PDB file of C-alpha atoms in Angstrom:
ATOM      1  CA  UNK R   1      61.048 -67.706 151.034  1.00  0.00           C
ATOM      2  CA  UNK R   2      57.767 -69.524 151.372  1.00  0.00           C
ATOM      3  CA  UNK R   3      55.441 -69.092 148.391  1.00  0.00           C
ATOM      4  CA  UNK R   4      51.726 -69.654 147.975  1.00  0.00           C
ATOM      5  CA  UNK R   5      50.645 -70.156 144.370  1.00  0.00           C
ATOM      6  CA  UNK R   6      46.925 -69.924 143.669  1.00  0.00           C
ATOM      7  CA  UNK R   7      45.057 -70.460 140.430  1.00  0.00           C
ATOM      8  CA  UNK R   8      41.498 -71.236 139.454  1.00  0.00           C
ATOM      9  CA  UNK R   9      42.703 -73.770 136.863  1.00  0.00           C
ATOM     10  CA  UNK R  10      43.643 -77.274 138.060  1.00  0.00           C
ATOM     11  CA  UNK R  11      45.597 -77.740 134.820  1.00  0.00           C
ATOM     12  CA  UNK R  12      47.669 -74.587 135.441  1.00  0.00           C
ATOM     13  CA  UNK R  13      48.419 -75.769 138.974  1.00  0.00           C
ATOM     14  CA  UNK R  14      49.541 -79.177 137.642  1.00  0.00           C
ATOM     15  CA  UNK R  15      52.014 -77.446 135.306  1.00  0.00           C
ATOM     16  CA  UNK R  16      53.227 -75.218 138.146  1.00  0.00           C
ATOM     17  CA  UNK R  17      53.751 -78.245 140.413  1.00  0.00           C
ATOM     18  CA  UNK R  18      55.735 -80.023 137.696  1.00  0.00           C
ATOM     19  CA  UNK R  19      57.880 -76.909 137.167  1.00  0.00           C
ATOM     20  CA  UNK R  20      58.498 -76.606 140.912  1.00  0.00           C
ATOM     21  CA  UNK R  21      59.598 -80.274 141.085  1.00  0.00           C
ATOM     22  CA  UNK R  22      61.887 -79.824 138.080  1.00  0.00           C
ATOM     23  CA  UNK R  23      63.578 -76.836 139.726  1.00  0.00           C
ATOM     24  CA  UNK R  24      63.793 -78.388 143.199  1.00  0.00           C
ATOM     25  CA  UNK R  25      61.587 -75.854 144.966  1.00  0.00           C
ATOM     26  CA  UNK R  26      58.341 -77.773 145.472  1.00  0.00           C
ATOM     27  CA  UNK R  27      58.994 -77.983 149.224  1.00  0.00           C
ATOM     28  CA  UNK R  28      58.811 -74.183 149.481  1.00  0.00           C
ATOM     29  CA  UNK R  29      55.586 -73.693 147.517  1.00  0.00           C
ATOM     30  CA  UNK R  30      52.031 -74.355 148.649  1.00  0.00           C
ATOM     31  CA  UNK R  31      49.645 -74.742 145.709  1.00  0.00           C
ATOM     32  CA  UNK R  32      46.016 -73.741 146.256  1.00  0.00           C
ATOM     33  CA  UNK R  33      43.122 -73.917 143.841  1.00  0.00           C
ATOM     34  CA  UNK R  34      40.585 -71.144 143.936  1.00  0.00           C
ATOM     35  CA  UNK R  35      39.409 -67.841 142.578  1.00  0.00           C
ATOM     36  CA  UNK R  36      41.992 -65.059 142.908  1.00  0.00           C
ATOM     37  CA  UNK R  37      42.800 -64.484 146.607  1.00  0.00           C
ATOM     38  CA  UNK R  38      39.900 -66.502 148.038  1.00  0.00           C
ATOM     39  CA  UNK R  39      42.116 -69.478 149.048  1.00  0.00           C
ATOM     40  CA  UNK R  40      44.311 -67.119 151.098  1.00  0.00           C
ATOM     41  CA  UNK R  41      41.333 -65.371 152.680  1.00  0.00           C
ATOM     42  CA  UNK R  42      39.805 -68.750 153.606  1.00  0.00           C
ATOM     43  CA  UNK R  43      43.003 -69.679 155.458  1.00  0.00           C
ATOM     44  CA  UNK R  44      43.390 -66.318 157.177  1.00  0.00           C
ATOM     45  CA  UNK R  45      46.706 -65.616 155.438  1.00  0.00           C
ATOM     46  CA  UNK R  46      48.006 -62.036 155.269  1.00  0.00           C
ATOM     47  CA  UNK R  47      50.753 -61.942 152.639  1.00  0.00           C
ATOM     48  CA  UNK R  48      53.291 -59.159 152.442  1.00  0.00           C
ATOM     49  CA  UNK R  49      53.651 -59.606 148.677  1.00  0.00           C
ATOM     50  CA  UNK R  50      51.061 -60.384 146.024  1.00  0.00           C
ATOM     51  CA  UNK R  51      52.092 -60.890 142.417  1.00  0.00           C
ATOM     52  CA  UNK R  52      49.497 -61.566 139.735  1.00  0.00           C
ATOM     53  CA  UNK R  53      49.518 -62.066 136.001  1.00  0.00           C
ATOM     54  CA  UNK R  54      45.796 -61.846 135.402  1.00  0.00           C
ATOM     55  CA  UNK R  55      44.146 -62.068 131.986  1.00  0.00           C
ATOM     56  CA  UNK R  56      44.055 -58.557 130.484  1.00  0.00           C
ATOM     57  CA  UNK R  57      43.859 -58.926 126.704  1.00  0.00           C
ATOM     58  CA  UNK R  58      40.720 -57.535 125.012  1.00  0.00           C
ATOM     59  CA  UNK R  59      38.595 -60.290 123.440  1.00  0.00           C
ATOM     60  CA  UNK R  60      38.775 -58.665 120.007  1.00  0.00           C
ATOM     61  CA  UNK R  61      42.576 -58.839 119.941  1.00  0.00           C
ATOM     62  CA  UNK R  62      42.871 -62.551 120.765  1.00  0.00           C
ATOM     63  CA  UNK R  63      42.336 -64.008 117.257  1.00  0.00           C
ATOM     64  CA  UNK R  64      45.361 -62.107 115.924  1.00  0.00           C
ATOM     65  CA  UNK R  65      47.757 -63.189 118.691  1.00  0.00           C
ATOM     66  CA  UNK R  66      50.089 -66.172 118.356  1.00  0.00           C
ATOM     67  CA  UNK R  67      49.985 -66.737 122.122  1.00  0.00           C
ATOM     68  CA  UNK R  68      46.476 -68.184 121.730  1.00  0.00           C
ATOM     69  CA  UNK R  69      48.047 -71.301 120.182  1.00  0.00           C
ATOM     70  CA  UNK R  70      49.963 -71.993 123.418  1.00  0.00           C
ATOM     71  CA  UNK R  71      47.890 -70.588 126.271  1.00  0.00           C
ATOM     72  CA  UNK R  72      44.277 -71.309 127.249  1.00  0.00           C
ATOM     73  CA  UNK R  73      41.741 -68.538 126.648  1.00  0.00           C
ATOM     74  CA  UNK R  74      41.060 -68.460 130.426  1.00  0.00           C
ATOM     75  CA  UNK R  75      44.633 -67.220 130.971  1.00  0.00           C
ATOM     76  CA  UNK R  76      44.422 -64.485 128.333  1.00  0.00           C
ATOM     77  CA  UNK R  77      40.958 -62.974 127.892  1.00  0.00           C
ATOM     78  CA  UNK R  78      40.442 -59.979 130.124  1.00  0.00           C
ATOM     79  CA  UNK R  79      36.693 -59.717 129.689  1.00  0.00           C
ATOM     80  CA  UNK R  80      34.737 -56.755 128.334  1.00  0.00           C
ATOM     81  CA  UNK R  81      36.512 -54.175 130.518  1.00  0.00           C
ATOM     82  CA  UNK R  82      39.904 -55.978 130.545  1.00  0.00           C
ATOM     83  CA  UNK R  83      40.538 -55.076 134.188  1.00  0.00           C
ATOM     84  CA  UNK R  84      37.507 -56.820 135.724  1.00  0.00           C
ATOM     85  CA  UNK R  85      39.588 -59.553 137.374  1.00  0.00           C
ATOM     86  CA  UNK R  86      42.101 -57.034 138.651  1.00  0.00           C
ATOM     87  CA  UNK R  87      39.310 -55.003 140.252  1.00  0.00           C
ATOM     88  CA  UNK R  88      38.035 -58.135 142.007  1.00  0.00           C
ATOM     89  CA  UNK R  89      41.544 -59.015 143.174  1.00  0.00           C
ATOM     90  CA  UNK R  90      42.014 -55.491 144.563  1.00  0.00           C
ATOM     91  CA  UNK R  91      38.737 -55.751 146.488  1.00  0.00           C
ATOM     92  CA  UNK R  92      39.884 -59.044 147.980  1.00  0.00           C
ATOM     93  CA  UNK R  93      43.322 -57.566 148.750  1.00  0.00           C
ATOM     94  CA  UNK R  94      41.666 -54.727 150.673  1.00  0.00           C
ATOM     95  CA  UNK R  95      40.314 -57.302 153.139  1.00  0.00           C
ATOM     96  CA  UNK R  96      43.507 -59.332 153.188  1.00  0.00           C
ATOM     97  CA  UNK R  97      46.619 -57.183 153.062  1.00  0.00           C
ATOM     98  CA  UNK R  98      48.428 -55.721 155.995  1.00  0.00           C
ATOM     99  CA  UNK R  99      49.798 -52.179 155.707  1.00  0.00           C
ATOM    100  CA  UNK R 100      53.024 -52.008 153.701  1.00  0.00           C
ATOM    101  CA  UNK R 101      52.074 -54.994 151.538  1.00  0.00           C
ATOM    102  CA  UNK R 102      53.503 -54.881 148.015  1.00  0.00           C
ATOM    103  CA  UNK R 103      51.289 -55.748 145.054  1.00  0.00           C
ATOM    104  CA  UNK R 104      52.768 -56.251 141.582  1.00  0.00           C
ATOM    105  CA  UNK R 105      50.072 -56.747 138.955  1.00  0.00           C
ATOM    106  CA  UNK R 106      50.785 -57.265 135.262  1.00  0.00           C
ATOM    107  CA  UNK R 107      48.628 -55.166 132.951  1.00  0.00           C
ATOM    108  CA  UNK R 108      48.276 -54.589 129.233  1.00  0.00           C
ATOM    109  CA  UNK R 109      49.875 -51.768 127.299  1.00  0.00           C
ATOM    110  CA  UNK R 110      47.849 -48.605 127.793  1.00  0.00           C
ATOM    111  CA  UNK R 111      45.981 -49.879 130.871  1.00  0.00           C
ATOM    112  CA  UNK R 112      48.131 -48.081 133.453  1.00  0.00           C
ATOM    113  CA  UNK R 113      45.929 -45.107 134.273  1.00  0.00           C
ATOM    114  CA  UNK R 114      42.761 -47.219 134.511  1.00  0.00           C
ATOM    115  CA  UNK R 115      44.580 -49.751 136.707  1.00  0.00           C
ATOM    116  CA  UNK R 116      45.876 -47.016 139.029  1.00  0.00           C
ATOM    117  CA  UNK R 117      42.393 -45.518 139.300  1.00  0.00           C
ATOM    118  CA  UNK R 118      40.938 -48.930 140.166  1.00  0.00           C
ATOM    119  CA  UNK R 119      43.602 -49.465 142.829  1.00  0.00           C
ATOM    120  CA  UNK R 120      43.072 -46.034 144.383  1.00  0.00           C
ATOM    121  CA  UNK R 121      39.320 -46.688 144.589  1.00  0.00           C
ATOM    122  CA  UNK R 122      39.758 -50.019 146.368  1.00  0.00           C
ATOM    123  CA  UNK R 123      42.869 -49.879 148.544  1.00  0.00           C
ATOM    124  CA  UNK R 124      44.438 -47.512 151.031  1.00  0.00           C
ATOM    125  CA  UNK R 125      47.728 -46.823 149.278  1.00  0.00           C
ATOM    126  CA  UNK R 126      51.032 -45.358 150.363  1.00  0.00           C
ATOM    127  CA  UNK R 127      52.488 -45.669 146.857  1.00  0.00           C
ATOM    128  CA  UNK R 128      51.107 -46.396 143.403  1.00  0.00           C
ATOM    129  CA  UNK R 129      53.009 -46.410 140.121  1.00  0.00           C
ATOM    130  CA  UNK R 130      52.965 -47.885 136.650  1.00  0.00           C
ATOM    131  CA  UNK R 131      56.174 -49.588 135.551  1.00  0.00           C
ATOM    132  CA  UNK R 132      56.906 -49.756 131.849  1.00  0.00           C
ATOM    133  CA  UNK R 133      58.529 -52.532 129.837  1.00  0.00           C
ATOM    134  CA  UNK R 134      61.563 -52.070 127.580  1.00  0.00           C
ATOM    135  CA  UNK R 135      59.310 -50.955 124.720  1.00  0.00           C
ATOM    136  CA  UNK R 136      57.878 -48.197 126.921  1.00  0.00           C
ATOM    137  CA  UNK R 137      54.459 -49.815 127.350  1.00  0.00           C
ATOM    138  CA  UNK R 138      52.546 -49.982 130.625  1.00  0.00           C
ATOM    139  CA  UNK R 139      53.301 -53.448 132.055  1.00  0.00           C
ATOM    140  CA  UNK R 140      53.155 -53.586 135.875  1.00  0.00           C
ATOM    141  CA  UNK R 141      51.147 -51.721 138.499  1.00  0.00           C
ATOM    142  CA  UNK R 142      53.241 -51.436 141.656  1.00  0.00           C
ATOM    143  CA  UNK R 143      51.211 -50.750 144.795  1.00  0.00           C
ATOM    144  CA  UNK R 144      52.215 -50.443 148.442  1.00  0.00           C
ATOM    145  CA  UNK R 145      49.315 -50.463 150.854  1.00  0.00           C
ATOM    146  CA  UNK R 146      48.947 -47.824 153.520  1.00  0.00           C
ATOM    147  CA  UNK R 147      47.165 -47.705 156.841  1.00  0.00           C
ATOM    148  CA  UNK R 148      43.393 -47.633 157.080  1.00  0.00           C
TER     149      UNK R 148
END
């Protein structure tokens, strides 16, 4: 498979490149810096699969989380509405994705219904579901685009 990895953070891309080299897959991954799907849109790419682990943690919860010692705030803080970046990504995906594209978007526990509503407002969908983790918490929104 050919993979395109995009991130707004040059530091995150440097870590991803190092990981790809370590695992012998750097020849199959194109790394692009930019905001959400903008690097793909700029190149006219129409992916069949989009996976995103966007920041989704409420600002007020960050001080109590151990993950803040290891991850930059940019990768964690979801903004005032927690799903703001996901909404922007969905709007970009609407202009980018071909029918039958699969989107897998990580979300926070309890964000499933709001994430589904945001997706239904922004994309023509054939399927939309929330997948739960082993603890039973909302974790992934699984979307398959439909025809316009």
